[in-house]
Amino acid sequence: MSRLEGSQQSFWKTEAGPVHYAKLSKDLEVDTAVIGGGISGALTAYLLAKAGRSVAIVEARDFSAGSTGGTTAKLSSQHQLIYHEMLQRDGLDVARKFYDANEEGRKLIESIIKEHNIDCDFTEEDAYVFTQDGSHTESLKAEAQAYDEIGIDGGMTNSIPIDFDVSSALVMRKQAQFQPVKFIHGLLKAIEELGGKIIQHTRYMDKEEHDDYLVLTTNTPYKITCKHVVLATLFPVEDPHSFYSNTMEPMSSHLTAFESDQPFGTGVYIGQDEPRRTFRGAYDGDQPILIVGGNTHRTGNKSSTIDHYEAIRQFTKAEFGLTKMLAYWSEHDMVTPDRRPFIGPIEEGNDKMFVMTGYNKWGLAVAGTAAQLICDLIEGKENSYAKFLSPQRDLPKKEEKEDQPSILEQAKQLSKGEAKRFEINEEASGMYRDHTGDIHYVDLTCTHLGCEVKWNDGDETWDCPCHGSIFDGTGKVIAGPAKDPLKQIDVS
């Protein structure tokens, strides 16, 4: 049913190509098992291996298949507008510490790229937040004042170094961009050279707890025995007392890649006007590319994903004159109330299981600091960010979900790639016609904690609005925390 041009996959994944690592094929024993093959998991596995620890990194799908492979790949401490908010709510020490955490992480990633000569299109760039209509100029000025108080290299400007009209902008200097999937591929090679085990297409399912070790079960017949496990997944696949479910909010953004007839220029950009737009340049070989995204919303809401992509396409045509869309994809992340990630023990007193989650859509730079924190916690070392990023800090609650009815009789009218919600005995159910014409009927109860999943028409997925699980149209798990597919139902 998609009327969109281009491939429905992240440009970064297509351009970098796949990596080939084996599925778990025998029982394994390591000091630490890292669950999740994005930037957090890969950096943590790398630092642990470099520290001499035996480590396995385990990915349920392809490496970089999640948020890391879907981002705009700005390696920046800017985070749109955040520092004035932190100053007002938490004070100067917290705001400065958050900036330091991002800067230290960014510099660590840059040092790893240089040390291992990772070819990932890394370039130093200035980062800009802009307003075109001027309605957010005062917000930009307030953020600039926060920059001055914290000591950030940047400030207000009335112009930017590309052909794009703005009323005013805020610059943070000496930030960076890179190709995130190429970086992960290079990091995996470094982990392997350090003796780390790399396991792909193997899903963590459950754990058996013993006094001084854990036994992890997977979707294979084999198990992993370890002293520590790091859950570096979008949402923790374990959630004691539903803390993470009750605290974080899943959000989705939409991105596109356009072919350009000339290089984009310098800088990375995000708008403060609604709907917000983010963009940066890239290359596919020698071919200049423009990455454009935005239209962030809560995962699983009622909005049409196709309409979001179409709005981005129209913006790109109007502002840059580009019309050939090469790819489109969605990116998902979890948002915390204070906009700091949760890095540390999964619950108070647990020294075996750690989490890395809640990056608030700006996780690349701070992931380096997060990985170092986890490594230090496992090694019993002091780390100044342990309390600052701890999941155990006090936080407010969040709101619940919504509903969306439909009619069973419309099943035969579905086009290929379409889906509908309906009810059987007042139970939420879904129908989906795949691209061969077959219709699949599923229970819309998320297999994680029972929320009702919603249809995402742009990506042809069932998305959980509560905790961010993603299932394909037939019900198979694409992204956790869910481990089991949606239940198939019989409508005959």
PDB file of N, CA and C in Angstrom, residues 377-425:
ATOM      1  N   LEU A 377      31.525   0.064  37.031  1.00  0.00           N
ATOM      2  CA  LEU A 377      30.667  -0.584  38.021  1.00  0.00           C
ATOM      3  C   LEU A 377      30.973  -2.080  38.108  1.00  0.00           C
ATOM      4  N   ILE A 378      31.163  -2.712  36.957  1.00  0.00           N
ATOM      5  CA  ILE A 378      31.467  -4.141  36.935  1.00  0.00           C
ATOM      6  C   ILE A 378      32.834  -4.415  37.553  1.00  0.00           C
ATOM      7  N   GLU A 379      33.778  -3.509  37.319  1.00  0.00           N
ATOM      8  CA  GLU A 379      35.132  -3.687  37.854  1.00  0.00           C
ATOM      9  C   GLU A 379      35.291  -3.181  39.286  1.00  0.00           C
ATOM     10  N   GLY A 380      34.219  -2.618  39.842  1.00  0.00           N
ATOM     11  CA  GLY A 380      34.286  -2.136  41.212  1.00  0.00           C
ATOM     12  C   GLY A 380      35.056  -0.842  41.378  1.00  0.00           C
ATOM     13  N   LYS A 381      35.117  -0.026  40.318  1.00  0.00           N
ATOM     14  CA  LYS A 381      35.844   1.235  40.365  1.00  0.00           C
ATOM     15  C   LYS A 381      34.895   2.407  40.625  1.00  0.00           C
ATOM     16  N   GLU A 382      35.426   3.466  41.176  1.00  0.00           N
ATOM     17  CA  GLU A 382      34.654   4.687  41.377  1.00  0.00           C
ATOM     18  C   GLU A 382      34.392   5.363  40.030  1.00  0.00           C
ATOM     19  N   ASN A 383      33.210   5.972  39.904  1.00  0.00           N
ATOM     20  CA  ASN A 383      32.883   6.718  38.697  1.00  0.00           C
ATOM     21  C   ASN A 383      31.982   7.876  39.100  1.00  0.00           C
ATOM     22  N   SER A 384      32.361   9.071  38.685  1.00  0.00           N
ATOM     23  CA  SER A 384      31.647  10.273  39.131  1.00  0.00           C
ATOM     24  C   SER A 384      30.222  10.363  38.596  1.00  0.00           C
ATOM     25  N   TYR A 385      29.878   9.543  37.591  1.00  0.00           N
ATOM     26  CA  TYR A 385      28.529   9.585  37.027  1.00  0.00           C
ATOM     27  C   TYR A 385      27.606   8.506  37.594  1.00  0.00           C
ATOM     28  N   ALA A 386      28.086   7.723  38.553  1.00  0.00           N
ATOM     29  CA  ALA A 386      27.293   6.591  39.053  1.00  0.00           C
ATOM     30  C   ALA A 386      25.958   7.050  39.634  1.00  0.00           C
ATOM     31  N   LYS A 387      25.970   8.044  40.509  1.00  0.00           N
ATOM     32  CA  LYS A 387      24.713   8.544  41.090  1.00  0.00           C
ATOM     33  C   LYS A 387      23.964   9.441  40.106  1.00  0.00           C
ATOM     34  N   PHE A 388      24.704  10.174  39.312  1.00  0.00           N
ATOM     35  CA  PHE A 388      24.111  11.136  38.376  1.00  0.00           C
ATOM     36  C   PHE A 388      23.218  10.448  37.346  1.00  0.00           C
ATOM     37  N   LEU A 389      23.623   9.268  36.868  1.00  0.00           N
ATOM     38  CA  LEU A 389      22.862   8.553  35.842  1.00  0.00           C
ATOM     39  C   LEU A 389      22.132   7.328  36.402  1.00  0.00           C
ATOM     40  N   SER A 390      22.155   7.162  37.702  1.00  0.00           N
ATOM     41  CA  SER A 390      21.550   5.981  38.319  1.00  0.00           C
ATOM     42  C   SER A 390      20.052   5.887  38.025  1.00  0.00           C
ATOM     43  N   PRO A 391      19.551   4.703  37.675  1.00  0.00           N
ATOM     44  CA  PRO A 391      18.107   4.529  37.506  1.00  0.00           C
ATOM     45  C   PRO A 391      17.334   4.716  38.801  1.00  0.00           C
ATOM     46  N   GLN A 392      18.019   4.722  39.951  1.00  0.00           N
ATOM     47  CA  GLN A 392      17.335   4.799  41.233  1.00  0.00           C
ATOM     48  C   GLN A 392      17.075   6.230  41.720  1.00  0.00           C
ATOM     49  N   ARG A 393      17.332   7.238  40.905  1.00  0.00           N
ATOM     50  CA  ARG A 393      17.029   8.597  41.344  1.00  0.00           C
ATOM     51  C   ARG A 393      15.510   8.829  41.306  1.00  0.00           C
ATOM     52  N   ASP A 394      15.019   9.795  42.083  1.00  0.00           N
ATOM     53  CA  ASP A 394      13.584  10.067  42.175  1.00  0.00           C
ATOM     54  C   ASP A 394      13.061  10.672  40.879  1.00  0.00           C
ATOM     55  N   LEU A 395      11.910  10.153  40.387  1.00  0.00           N
ATOM     56  CA  LEU A 395      11.348  10.600  39.122  1.00  0.00           C
ATOM     57  C   LEU A 395       9.822  10.567  39.180  1.00  0.00           C
ATOM     58  N   PRO A 396       9.165  11.437  38.426  1.00  0.00           N
ATOM     59  CA  PRO A 396       7.696  11.426  38.371  1.00  0.00           C
ATOM     60  C   PRO A 396       7.164  10.283  37.517  1.00  0.00           C
ATOM     61  N   LYS A 397       5.868  10.062  37.594  1.00  0.00           N
ATOM     62  CA  LYS A 397       5.202   9.004  36.828  1.00  0.00           C
ATOM     63  C   LYS A 397       4.823   9.528  35.448  1.00  0.00           C
ATOM     64  N   LYS A 398       4.267   8.644  34.629  1.00  0.00           N
ATOM     65  CA  LYS A 398       3.803   9.029  33.300  1.00  0.00           C
ATOM     66  C   LYS A 398       2.389   8.527  33.074  1.00  0.00           C
ATOM     67  N   GLU A 399       1.790   8.944  31.954  1.00  0.00           N
ATOM     68  CA  GLU A 399       0.404   8.624  31.663  1.00  0.00           C
ATOM     69  C   GLU A 399       0.256   7.285  30.973  1.00  0.00           C
ATOM     70  N   GLU A 400      -0.992   6.847  30.836  1.00  0.00           N
ATOM     71  CA  GLU A 400      -1.301   5.537  30.237  1.00  0.00           C
ATOM     72  C   GLU A 400      -1.631   5.648  28.758  1.00  0.00           C
ATOM     73  N   LYS A 401      -2.321   4.680  28.212  1.00  0.00           N
ATOM     74  CA  LYS A 401      -2.496   4.487  26.780  1.00  0.00           C
ATOM     75  C   LYS A 401      -3.856   4.918  26.259  1.00  0.00           C
ATOM     76  N   GLU A 402      -4.161   4.578  25.016  1.00  0.00           N
ATOM     77  CA  GLU A 402      -5.358   4.986  24.319  1.00  0.00           C
ATOM     78  C   GLU A 402      -6.005   3.802  23.620  1.00  0.00           C
ATOM     79  N   ASP A 403      -7.086   4.050  22.873  1.00  0.00           N
ATOM     80  CA  ASP A 403      -7.815   2.962  22.220  1.00  0.00           C
ATOM     81  C   ASP A 403      -8.124   3.353  20.775  1.00  0.00           C
ATOM     82  N   GLN A 404      -8.390   2.388  19.916  1.00  0.00           N
ATOM     83  CA  GLN A 404      -8.671   2.665  18.511  1.00  0.00           C
ATOM     84  C   GLN A 404      -9.504   1.523  17.910  1.00  0.00           C
ATOM     85  N   PRO A 405     -10.828   1.763  17.657  1.00  0.00           N
ATOM     86  CA  PRO A 405     -11.690   0.684  17.155  1.00  0.00           C
ATOM     87  C   PRO A 405     -11.636   0.534  15.637  1.00  0.00           C
ATOM     88  N   SER A 406     -12.130  -0.604  15.113  1.00  0.00           N
ATOM     89  CA  SER A 406     -12.309  -0.827  13.684  1.00  0.00           C
ATOM     90  C   SER A 406     -13.317  -1.955  13.482  1.00  0.00           C
ATOM     91  N   ILE A 407     -13.499  -2.495  12.251  1.00  0.00           N
ATOM     92  CA  ILE A 407     -14.569  -3.448  11.935  1.00  0.00           C
ATOM     93  C   ILE A 407     -13.990  -4.670  11.248  1.00  0.00           C
ATOM     94  N   LEU A 408     -14.393  -5.874  11.689  1.00  0.00           N
ATOM     95  CA  LEU A 408     -13.901  -7.134  11.150  1.00  0.00           C
ATOM     96  C   LEU A 408     -14.254  -7.314   9.678  1.00  0.00           C
ATOM     97  N   GLU A 409     -15.428  -6.828   9.294  1.00  0.00           N
ATOM     98  CA  GLU A 409     -15.883  -7.037   7.914  1.00  0.00           C
ATOM     99  C   GLU A 409     -15.006  -6.361   6.867  1.00  0.00           C
ATOM    100  N   GLN A 410     -14.143  -5.439   7.271  1.00  0.00           N
ATOM    101  CA  GLN A 410     -13.288  -4.736   6.313  1.00  0.00           C
ATOM    102  C   GLN A 410     -12.049  -5.541   5.934  1.00  0.00           C
ATOM    103  N   ALA A 411     -11.878  -6.730   6.515  1.00  0.00           N
ATOM    104  CA  ALA A 411     -10.678  -7.532   6.234  1.00  0.00           C
ATOM    105  C   ALA A 411     -10.484  -7.791   4.753  1.00  0.00           C
ATOM    106  N   LYS A 412     -11.577  -8.155   4.048  1.00  0.00           N
ATOM    107  CA  LYS A 412     -11.459  -8.486   2.634  1.00  0.00           C
ATOM    108  C   LYS A 412     -11.129  -7.267   1.776  1.00  0.00           C
ATOM    109  N   GLN A 413     -11.317  -6.079   2.321  1.00  0.00           N
ATOM    110  CA  GLN A 413     -11.055  -4.852   1.558  1.00  0.00           C
ATOM    111  C   GLN A 413      -9.624  -4.342   1.756  1.00  0.00           C
ATOM    112  N   LEU A 414      -8.858  -5.031   2.580  1.00  0.00           N
ATOM    113  CA  LEU A 414      -7.479  -4.596   2.820  1.00  0.00           C
ATOM    114  C   LEU A 414      -6.641  -4.704   1.554  1.00  0.00           C
ATOM    115  N   SER A 415      -5.857  -3.687   1.291  1.00  0.00           N
ATOM    116  CA  SER A 415      -4.846  -3.761   0.240  1.00  0.00           C
ATOM    117  C   SER A 415      -3.597  -4.407   0.817  1.00  0.00           C
ATOM    118  N   LYS A 416      -2.698  -4.821  -0.040  1.00  0.00           N
ATOM    119  CA  LYS A 416      -1.435  -5.403   0.435  1.00  0.00           C
ATOM    120  C   LYS A 416      -0.674  -4.371   1.266  1.00  0.00           C
ATOM    121  N   GLY A 417      -0.219  -4.802   2.431  1.00  0.00           N
ATOM    122  CA  GLY A 417       0.506  -3.914   3.326  1.00  0.00           C
ATOM    123  C   GLY A 417      -0.380  -3.130   4.274  1.00  0.00           C
ATOM    124  N   GLU A 418      -1.707  -3.330   4.201  1.00  0.00           N
ATOM    125  CA  GLU A 418      -2.635  -2.634   5.088  1.00  0.00           C
ATOM    126  C   GLU A 418      -2.999  -3.492   6.291  1.00  0.00           C
ATOM    127  N   ALA A 419      -3.440  -2.826   7.351  1.00  0.00           N
ATOM    128  CA  ALA A 419      -3.890  -3.523   8.549  1.00  0.00           C
ATOM    129  C   ALA A 419      -5.062  -2.779   9.162  1.00  0.00           C
ATOM    130  N   LYS A 420      -5.862  -3.484   9.965  1.00  0.00           N
ATOM    131  CA  LYS A 420      -6.999  -2.898  10.661  1.00  0.00           C
ATOM    132  C   LYS A 420      -7.110  -3.478  12.056  1.00  0.00           C
ATOM    133  N   ARG A 421      -7.632  -2.683  12.949  1.00  0.00           N
ATOM    134  CA  ARG A 421      -7.996  -3.171  14.280  1.00  0.00           C
ATOM    135  C   ARG A 421      -9.458  -3.605  14.270  1.00  0.00           C
ATOM    136  N   PHE A 422      -9.751  -4.688  15.004  1.00  0.00           N
ATOM    137  CA  PHE A 422     -11.131  -5.107  15.194  1.00  0.00           C
ATOM    138  C   PHE A 422     -11.236  -5.791  16.544  1.00  0.00           C
ATOM    139  N   GLU A 423     -12.447  -6.219  16.905  1.00  0.00           N
ATOM    140  CA  GLU A 423     -12.633  -6.865  18.196  1.00  0.00           C
ATOM    141  C   GLU A 423     -13.314  -8.212  18.041  1.00  0.00           C
ATOM    142  N   ILE A 424     -12.873  -9.186  18.816  1.00  0.00           N
ATOM    143  CA  ILE A 424     -13.544 -10.475  18.949  1.00  0.00           C
ATOM    144  C   ILE A 424     -13.842 -10.661  20.429  1.00  0.00           C
ATOM    145  N   ASN A 425     -15.136 -10.770  20.769  1.00  0.00           N
ATOM    146  CA  ASN A 425     -15.542 -10.883  22.168  1.00  0.00           C
ATOM    147  C   ASN A 425     -14.949  -9.765  23.011  1.00  0.00           C
TER     148      ASN A 425
END
